[in-house]
């Protein structure tokens, strides 16, 4: 693998100011009040919110992105990726303003305008050295976009079904291959949605019911209906009954203008006002000491684990019996 190119060289004799000093500048300080770009993968050397603000401050101080990233020991390619992130509206506005301030402060206004699609990123070579611009992509209607997303969704469901069939048939290698395909389609779904103008992170963050976001909601009336339909299908197919999920004793019912839903209660905390462990009333739970409540939690965890092991043993036995019957019928 080729090593990353070194950052652009600085101007000789230029002192690197501290970020705190730049942040106190009355012209730069307002540029730092933006919502940082959310990064899907957190890396030790990644662009944290603090580093994003420092980048803007140093662009405003130097007038070029290359000088700013050099002062930070980073590369312009990473900052360019930040600028191109669909949800980075506030970051881009601060970047563009910082470029204007930095060029004015450093006497760069008289120089030729920037080349490239990201302000402040200088491109090497002349236009004659650049490859021809690709033909514009055909414009898709909203209906065509949704058709494409539905096609990807249908492919996803087929792979999920194929993975389950292979897993139940004992074909581990094939099942693991289907699982990798499922993961690939999940990534493709996200990237395609972004390419078509749907900010998947923004859409997910706005999925709410009442005062709860999607990560807090354990079930809805519709998901309960789907669960019942799955269990009916499993029964008709002669498959073993799955454990109930979620455990209704640890759900809190809610109602909003959008409909009914439930959220999961904390099954780990202790205290008089926490949700009791299974088998305990609220009155009894409130009188128990911390170590007694913790012991009750551990007992509950043990019961849940044993129920899961019992289900898996029963499922394996039924699967083996079914395979044996099918082989006997085939040999008959």
Tab-separated table of C-alpha atoms in Angstrom:
chain	number	residue	atom	x	y	z
A	1	UNK	CA	0.000	0.000	0.000
A	2	UNK	CA	1.399	3.404	-0.939
A	3	UNK	CA	2.088	5.823	1.872
A	4	UNK	CA	-0.108	8.891	2.176
A	5	UNK	CA	1.377	12.036	0.590
A	6	UNK	CA	2.981	14.459	2.984
A	7	UNK	CA	1.074	17.614	3.893
A	8	UNK	CA	1.810	20.763	1.919
A	9	UNK	CA	4.963	22.586	2.998
A	10	UNK	CA	4.449	25.728	5.076
A	11	UNK	CA	5.785	29.141	4.358
A	12	UNK	CA	9.235	29.423	5.916
A	13	UNK	CA	9.573	31.483	9.019
A	14	UNK	CA	5.839	31.330	9.838
A	15	UNK	CA	5.022	30.878	13.531
A	16	UNK	CA	2.141	28.552	14.338
A	17	UNK	CA	-0.331	30.325	16.652
A	18	UNK	CA	-2.169	28.454	19.405
A	19	UNK	CA	-5.774	27.558	18.704
A	20	UNK	CA	-6.928	29.295	21.902
A	21	UNK	CA	-5.540	32.581	20.601
A	22	UNK	CA	-7.297	32.144	17.253
A	23	UNK	CA	-10.593	31.204	18.923
A	24	UNK	CA	-10.473	34.434	20.922
A	25	UNK	CA	-10.233	36.523	17.739
A	26	UNK	CA	-13.523	38.489	17.502
A	27	UNK	CA	-13.744	37.881	13.748
A	28	UNK	CA	-12.972	34.165	13.954
A	29	UNK	CA	-14.932	33.249	17.089
A	30	UNK	CA	-18.402	33.473	15.437
A	31	UNK	CA	-17.277	30.999	12.741
A	32	UNK	CA	-16.773	28.293	15.367
A	33	UNK	CA	-20.439	28.199	16.434
A	34	UNK	CA	-21.512	25.451	14.023
A	35	UNK	CA	-22.829	21.924	14.499
A	36	UNK	CA	-19.836	19.602	13.955
A	37	UNK	CA	-19.983	17.089	11.122
A	38	UNK	CA	-21.029	13.693	12.481
A	39	UNK	CA	-18.542	10.959	11.596
A	40	UNK	CA	-19.883	7.424	11.153
A	41	UNK	CA	-16.571	5.857	12.184
A	42	UNK	CA	-14.621	7.277	15.109
A	43	UNK	CA	-10.866	7.022	14.621
A	44	UNK	CA	-8.100	8.050	17.030
A	45	UNK	CA	-6.744	10.422	14.369
A	46	UNK	CA	-10.177	11.446	13.057
A	47	UNK	CA	-11.819	14.832	12.733
A	48	UNK	CA	-13.319	15.376	16.176
A	49	UNK	CA	-15.578	18.412	16.799
A	50	UNK	CA	-12.626	20.193	18.430
A	51	UNK	CA	-10.367	19.587	15.427
A	52	UNK	CA	-13.108	20.705	13.028
A	53	UNK	CA	-13.321	24.051	14.827
A	54	UNK	CA	-9.552	24.365	14.909
A	55	UNK	CA	-9.458	23.773	11.147
A	56	UNK	CA	-11.924	26.602	10.525
A	57	UNK	CA	-9.945	28.931	12.790
A	58	UNK	CA	-6.681	28.172	11.022
A	59	UNK	CA	-8.227	28.586	7.560
A	60	UNK	CA	-9.395	32.051	8.627
A	61	UNK	CA	-5.901	32.816	9.918
A	62	UNK	CA	-3.901	31.536	6.942
A	63	UNK	CA	-6.255	31.922	3.991
A	64	UNK	CA	-5.579	28.430	2.601
A	65	UNK	CA	-6.641	24.957	3.600
A	66	UNK	CA	-3.211	23.531	2.833
A	67	UNK	CA	-1.560	25.831	5.383
A	68	UNK	CA	-4.270	25.144	7.945
A	69	UNK	CA	-3.985	21.360	7.781
A	70	UNK	CA	-0.180	21.543	7.780
A	71	UNK	CA	-0.286	23.452	11.054
A	72	UNK	CA	-2.454	20.659	12.461
A	73	UNK	CA	-0.295	17.827	11.089
A	74	UNK	CA	-3.178	16.530	8.939
A	75	UNK	CA	-4.036	16.205	5.240
A	76	UNK	CA	-6.320	18.222	2.999
A	77	UNK	CA	-8.084	15.107	1.687
A	78	UNK	CA	-9.669	14.440	5.075
A	79	UNK	CA	-10.890	17.998	5.414
A	80	UNK	CA	-12.267	17.879	1.876
A	81	UNK	CA	-14.292	14.780	2.814
A	82	UNK	CA	-15.759	16.715	5.741
A	83	UNK	CA	-16.779	19.542	3.418
A	84	UNK	CA	-18.530	17.124	1.051
A	85	UNK	CA	-20.559	15.377	3.776
A	86	UNK	CA	-24.274	15.948	2.964
A	87	UNK	CA	-25.160	16.996	6.526
A	88	UNK	CA	-22.247	19.456	6.890
A	89	UNK	CA	-24.205	22.636	6.090
A	90	UNK	CA	-22.999	24.606	9.115
A	91	UNK	CA	-19.428	23.418	8.657
A	92	UNK	CA	-19.422	24.455	4.977
A	93	UNK	CA	-20.786	27.925	5.774
A	94	UNK	CA	-18.024	28.479	8.341
A	95	UNK	CA	-15.422	27.109	5.908
A	96	UNK	CA	-16.520	29.431	3.088
A	97	UNK	CA	-16.549	32.433	5.422
A	98	UNK	CA	-13.118	31.498	6.794
A	99	UNK	CA	-11.704	31.381	3.253
A	100	UNK	CA	-12.944	34.924	2.586
A	101	UNK	CA	-11.542	36.240	5.869
A	102	UNK	CA	-8.226	34.439	5.445
A	103	UNK	CA	-7.689	35.634	1.885
A	104	UNK	CA	-8.405	39.208	2.891
A	105	UNK	CA	-6.089	39.062	5.897
A	106	UNK	CA	-3.227	37.534	3.951
A	107	UNK	CA	-3.538	39.667	0.830
A	108	UNK	CA	-4.668	36.782	-1.363
A	109	UNK	CA	-7.671	38.526	-2.905
A	110	UNK	CA	-5.592	39.618	-5.871
A	111	UNK	CA	-4.592	36.046	-6.733
A	112	UNK	CA	-6.516	33.990	-9.320
A	113	UNK	CA	-9.663	32.257	-8.049
A	114	UNK	CA	-9.486	28.721	-6.713
A	115	UNK	CA	-9.827	25.679	-8.937
A	116	UNK	CA	-11.708	22.613	-7.820
A	117	UNK	CA	-15.131	22.137	-6.279
A	118	UNK	CA	-14.117	22.729	-2.640
A	119	UNK	CA	-13.133	26.346	-1.790
A	120	UNK	CA	-9.580	26.607	-0.534
A	121	UNK	CA	-8.356	23.304	-2.043
A	122	UNK	CA	-5.752	24.106	-4.685
A	123	UNK	CA	-5.454	21.614	-7.546
A	124	UNK	CA	-2.083	20.909	-9.109
A	125	UNK	CA	-1.608	21.187	-12.865
A	126	UNK	CA	-3.359	23.217	-15.494
A	127	UNK	CA	-6.741	22.573	-17.005
A	128	UNK	CA	-5.184	20.928	-20.030
A	129	UNK	CA	-3.704	18.273	-17.694
A	130	UNK	CA	-7.053	17.429	-16.178
A	131	UNK	CA	-9.173	14.559	-17.546
A	132	UNK	CA	-12.310	15.562	-19.415
A	133	UNK	CA	-15.328	16.205	-17.254
A	134	UNK	CA	-17.704	13.223	-17.194
A	135	UNK	CA	-21.088	13.538	-18.798
A	136	UNK	CA	-23.786	14.643	-16.362
A	137	UNK	CA	-25.757	11.816	-14.789
A	138	UNK	CA	-29.367	11.460	-15.939
A	139	UNK	CA	-31.837	13.125	-13.604
A	140	UNK	CA	-34.057	10.622	-11.795
A	141	UNK	CA	-37.579	11.422	-10.726
A	142	UNK	CA	-38.673	10.826	-7.128
A	143	UNK	CA	-40.728	7.861	-8.340
A	144	UNK	CA	-37.673	6.302	-10.014
A	145	UNK	CA	-35.625	6.855	-6.861
A	146	UNK	CA	-38.200	5.074	-4.734
A	147	UNK	CA	-38.408	2.223	-7.262
A	148	UNK	CA	-34.646	1.777	-6.989
A	149	UNK	CA	-34.749	1.783	-3.180
A	150	UNK	CA	-37.597	-0.768	-3.213
A	151	UNK	CA	-35.611	-3.001	-5.578
A	152	UNK	CA	-32.647	-2.943	-3.199
A	153	UNK	CA	-34.998	-3.652	-0.293
A	154	UNK	CA	-36.483	-6.654	-2.118
A	155	UNK	CA	-32.990	-8.029	-2.804
A	156	UNK	CA	-32.178	-7.549	0.886
A	157	UNK	CA	-35.217	-9.577	2.000
A	158	UNK	CA	-34.410	-12.393	-0.452
A	159	UNK	CA	-30.874	-12.678	0.933
A	160	UNK	CA	-32.197	-12.671	4.505
A	161	UNK	CA	-34.528	-15.562	3.607
A	162	UNK	CA	-31.713	-17.430	1.830
A	163	UNK	CA	-29.421	-17.025	4.856
A	164	UNK	CA	-32.070	-18.477	7.173
A	165	UNK	CA	-32.834	-21.432	4.929
A	166	UNK	CA	-29.139	-22.288	4.619
A	167	UNK	CA	-28.615	-21.904	8.369
A	168	UNK	CA	-31.527	-24.233	9.181
A	169	UNK	CA	-30.241	-26.749	6.652
A	170	UNK	CA	-26.874	-26.850	8.421
A	171	UNK	CA	-25.073	-25.233	5.472
A	172	UNK	CA	-22.861	-22.966	7.575
A	173	UNK	CA	-20.526	-21.799	4.813
A	174	UNK	CA	-23.402	-20.858	2.523
A	175	UNK	CA	-25.245	-19.136	5.376
A	176	UNK	CA	-22.165	-17.072	6.285
A	177	UNK	CA	-21.772	-16.096	2.622
A	178	UNK	CA	-25.387	-14.905	2.486
A	179	UNK	CA	-24.808	-12.964	5.711
A	180	UNK	CA	-21.881	-11.125	4.110
A	181	UNK	CA	-24.117	-10.313	1.153
A	182	UNK	CA	-26.778	-8.985	3.524
A	183	UNK	CA	-24.200	-6.700	5.137
A	184	UNK	CA	-23.020	-5.526	1.716
A	185	UNK	CA	-26.594	-4.689	0.695
A	186	UNK	CA	-27.074	-2.734	3.939
A	187	UNK	CA	-24.033	-0.616	3.076
A	188	UNK	CA	-25.204	-0.275	-0.534
A	189	UNK	CA	-28.644	0.811	0.684
A	190	UNK	CA	-27.093	3.572	2.804
A	191	UNK	CA	-24.738	4.805	0.072
A	192	UNK	CA	-27.430	4.699	-2.610
A	193	UNK	CA	-29.850	6.620	-0.436
A	194	UNK	CA	-27.198	9.284	0.146
A	195	UNK	CA	-26.419	9.447	-3.590
A	196	UNK	CA	-30.106	9.969	-4.352
A	197	UNK	CA	-30.352	12.867	-1.936
A	198	UNK	CA	-31.694	11.060	1.118
A	199	UNK	CA	-29.604	11.750	4.220
A	200	UNK	CA	-30.090	8.407	5.967
A	201	UNK	CA	-28.634	9.631	9.259
A	202	UNK	CA	-30.919	12.657	9.202
A	203	UNK	CA	-33.944	10.492	8.384
A	204	UNK	CA	-33.151	8.031	11.185
A	205	UNK	CA	-32.577	10.817	13.715
A	206	UNK	CA	-36.044	12.246	12.957
A	207	UNK	CA	-37.871	8.941	13.458
A	208	UNK	CA	-39.747	9.573	16.685
A	209	UNK	CA	-42.961	8.716	18.443
A	210	UNK	CA	-43.979	10.989	21.263
A	211	UNK	CA	-40.854	12.035	23.185
A	212	UNK	CA	-38.874	8.921	22.232
A	213	UNK	CA	-36.524	8.329	19.307
A	214	UNK	CA	-36.290	5.098	17.326
A	215	UNK	CA	-33.510	3.627	19.495
A	216	UNK	CA	-35.699	3.834	22.609
A	217	UNK	CA	-38.817	2.195	21.169
A	218	UNK	CA	-39.073	-1.563	21.767
A	219	UNK	CA	-42.247	-2.267	19.794
A	220	UNK	CA	-45.225	-0.687	18.084
A	221	UNK	CA	-48.683	-1.993	17.244
A	222	UNK	CA	-47.501	-2.725	13.704
A	223	UNK	CA	-44.319	-4.528	14.802
A	224	UNK	CA	-46.426	-6.596	17.220
A	225	UNK	CA	-48.686	-7.545	14.309
A	226	UNK	CA	-45.684	-8.574	12.212
A	227	UNK	CA	-44.361	-10.629	15.123
A	228	UNK	CA	-47.681	-12.468	15.384
A	229	UNK	CA	-47.641	-13.111	11.616
A	230	UNK	CA	-44.099	-14.549	11.791
A	231	UNK	CA	-45.041	-16.845	14.656
A	232	UNK	CA	-48.105	-18.091	12.772
A	233	UNK	CA	-45.930	-18.874	9.756
A	234	UNK	CA	-43.374	-20.710	11.938
A	235	UNK	CA	-46.173	-22.825	13.419
A	236	UNK	CA	-47.595	-23.696	9.994
A	237	UNK	CA	-44.107	-24.673	8.799
A	238	UNK	CA	-43.665	-27.002	11.764
A	239	UNK	CA	-40.813	-24.973	13.217
A	240	UNK	CA	-40.262	-24.592	16.975
A	241	UNK	CA	-41.806	-21.622	18.755
A	242	UNK	CA	-39.341	-18.791	19.277
A	243	UNK	CA	-38.850	-17.142	22.670
A	244	UNK	CA	-41.092	-14.145	23.202
A	245	UNK	CA	-39.484	-10.787	22.467
A	246	UNK	CA	-39.547	-8.343	23.975
A	247	UNK	CA	-40.469	-9.524	27.479
A	248	UNK	CA	-43.758	-7.760	28.196
A	249	UNK	CA	-42.956	-7.544	31.898
A	250	UNK	CA	-40.163	-5.112	31.063
A	251	UNK	CA	-42.054	-2.832	28.688
A	252	UNK	CA	-43.603	0.531	29.368
A	253	UNK	CA	-46.736	1.313	27.358
A	254	UNK	CA	-47.091	4.783	25.792
A	255	UNK	CA	-49.563	6.561	23.572
A	256	UNK	CA	-49.062	9.593	21.334
A	257	UNK	CA	-50.871	11.226	18.439
A	258	UNK	CA	-48.927	8.885	16.134
A	259	UNK	CA	-50.169	5.740	17.890
A	260	UNK	CA	-49.388	3.216	20.595
A	261	UNK	CA	-45.868	2.023	21.344
A	262	UNK	CA	-43.737	0.613	24.141
A	263	UNK	CA	-40.262	1.338	25.462
A	264	UNK	CA	-37.962	-1.044	27.287
A	265	UNK	CA	-37.473	-0.600	31.022
A	266	UNK	CA	-34.027	-0.727	32.617
A	267	UNK	CA	-33.327	-4.316	33.708
A	268	UNK	CA	-29.967	-3.591	35.328
A	269	UNK	CA	-30.415	-0.738	37.799
A	270	UNK	CA	-31.163	-1.093	41.485
A	271	UNK	CA	-33.126	1.212	43.749
A	272	UNK	CA	-36.594	1.632	45.189
A	273	UNK	CA	-38.033	3.300	42.060
A	274	UNK	CA	-36.435	1.012	39.423
A	275	UNK	CA	-38.341	-1.692	37.543
A	276	UNK	CA	-38.499	-4.826	39.728
A	277	UNK	CA	-36.848	-8.062	38.657
A	278	UNK	CA	-39.212	-10.716	37.350
A	279	UNK	CA	-41.450	-12.151	40.072
A	280	UNK	CA	-41.260	-9.164	42.435
A	281	UNK	CA	-43.944	-6.563	43.094
A	282	UNK	CA	-43.049	-2.876	43.247
A	283	UNK	CA	-43.909	-2.807	46.938
A	284	UNK	CA	-41.608	-5.728	47.738
A	285	UNK	CA	-38.857	-4.370	45.489
A	286	UNK	CA	-38.885	-0.984	47.239
A	287	UNK	CA	-38.133	-2.620	50.603
A	288	UNK	CA	-35.168	-4.679	49.343
A	289	UNK	CA	-31.535	-3.707	49.899
A	290	UNK	CA	-29.060	-3.135	47.063
A	291	UNK	CA	-27.399	-6.557	47.385
A	292	UNK	CA	-30.803	-8.269	47.508
A	293	UNK	CA	-31.936	-6.509	44.355
A	294	UNK	CA	-28.660	-7.339	42.615
A	295	UNK	CA	-29.066	-11.021	43.574
A	296	UNK	CA	-32.618	-10.949	42.195
A	297	UNK	CA	-31.317	-9.505	38.916
A	298	UNK	CA	-28.691	-12.253	38.667
A	299	UNK	CA	-31.354	-14.897	39.306
A	300	UNK	CA	-33.448	-13.394	36.504
A	301	UNK	CA	-30.470	-13.402	34.126
A	302	UNK	CA	-29.870	-17.073	34.958
A	303	UNK	CA	-33.505	-17.937	34.219
A	304	UNK	CA	-33.364	-16.078	30.898
A	305	UNK	CA	-30.143	-17.878	29.929
A	306	UNK	CA	-31.580	-21.290	30.802
A	307	UNK	CA	-34.751	-20.584	28.792
A	308	UNK	CA	-32.605	-19.660	25.797
A	309	UNK	CA	-30.472	-22.801	26.132
A	310	UNK	CA	-33.594	-24.956	26.479
A	311	UNK	CA	-35.088	-23.413	23.356
A	312	UNK	CA	-31.908	-24.008	21.360
A	313	UNK	CA	-31.696	-27.646	22.534
A	314	UNK	CA	-35.340	-28.195	21.570
A	315	UNK	CA	-34.877	-26.489	18.198
A	316	UNK	CA	-31.802	-28.613	17.373
A	317	UNK	CA	-33.575	-31.824	18.360
A	318	UNK	CA	-36.615	-30.979	16.243
A	319	UNK	CA	-34.389	-30.030	13.303
A	320	UNK	CA	-32.473	-33.307	13.510
A	321	UNK	CA	-35.692	-35.279	13.732
A	322	UNK	CA	-37.093	-33.468	10.678
A	323	UNK	CA	-33.920	-34.069	8.645
A	324	UNK	CA	-33.906	-37.737	9.629
A	325	UNK	CA	-37.542	-38.106	8.549
A	326	UNK	CA	-36.888	-36.371	5.225
A	327	UNK	CA	-33.905	-38.658	4.529
A	328	UNK	CA	-35.951	-41.748	5.384
A	329	UNK	CA	-38.737	-40.634	3.052
A	330	UNK	CA	-36.204	-39.983	0.293
A	331	UNK	CA	-34.644	-43.452	0.665
A	332	UNK	CA	-38.019	-45.187	0.745
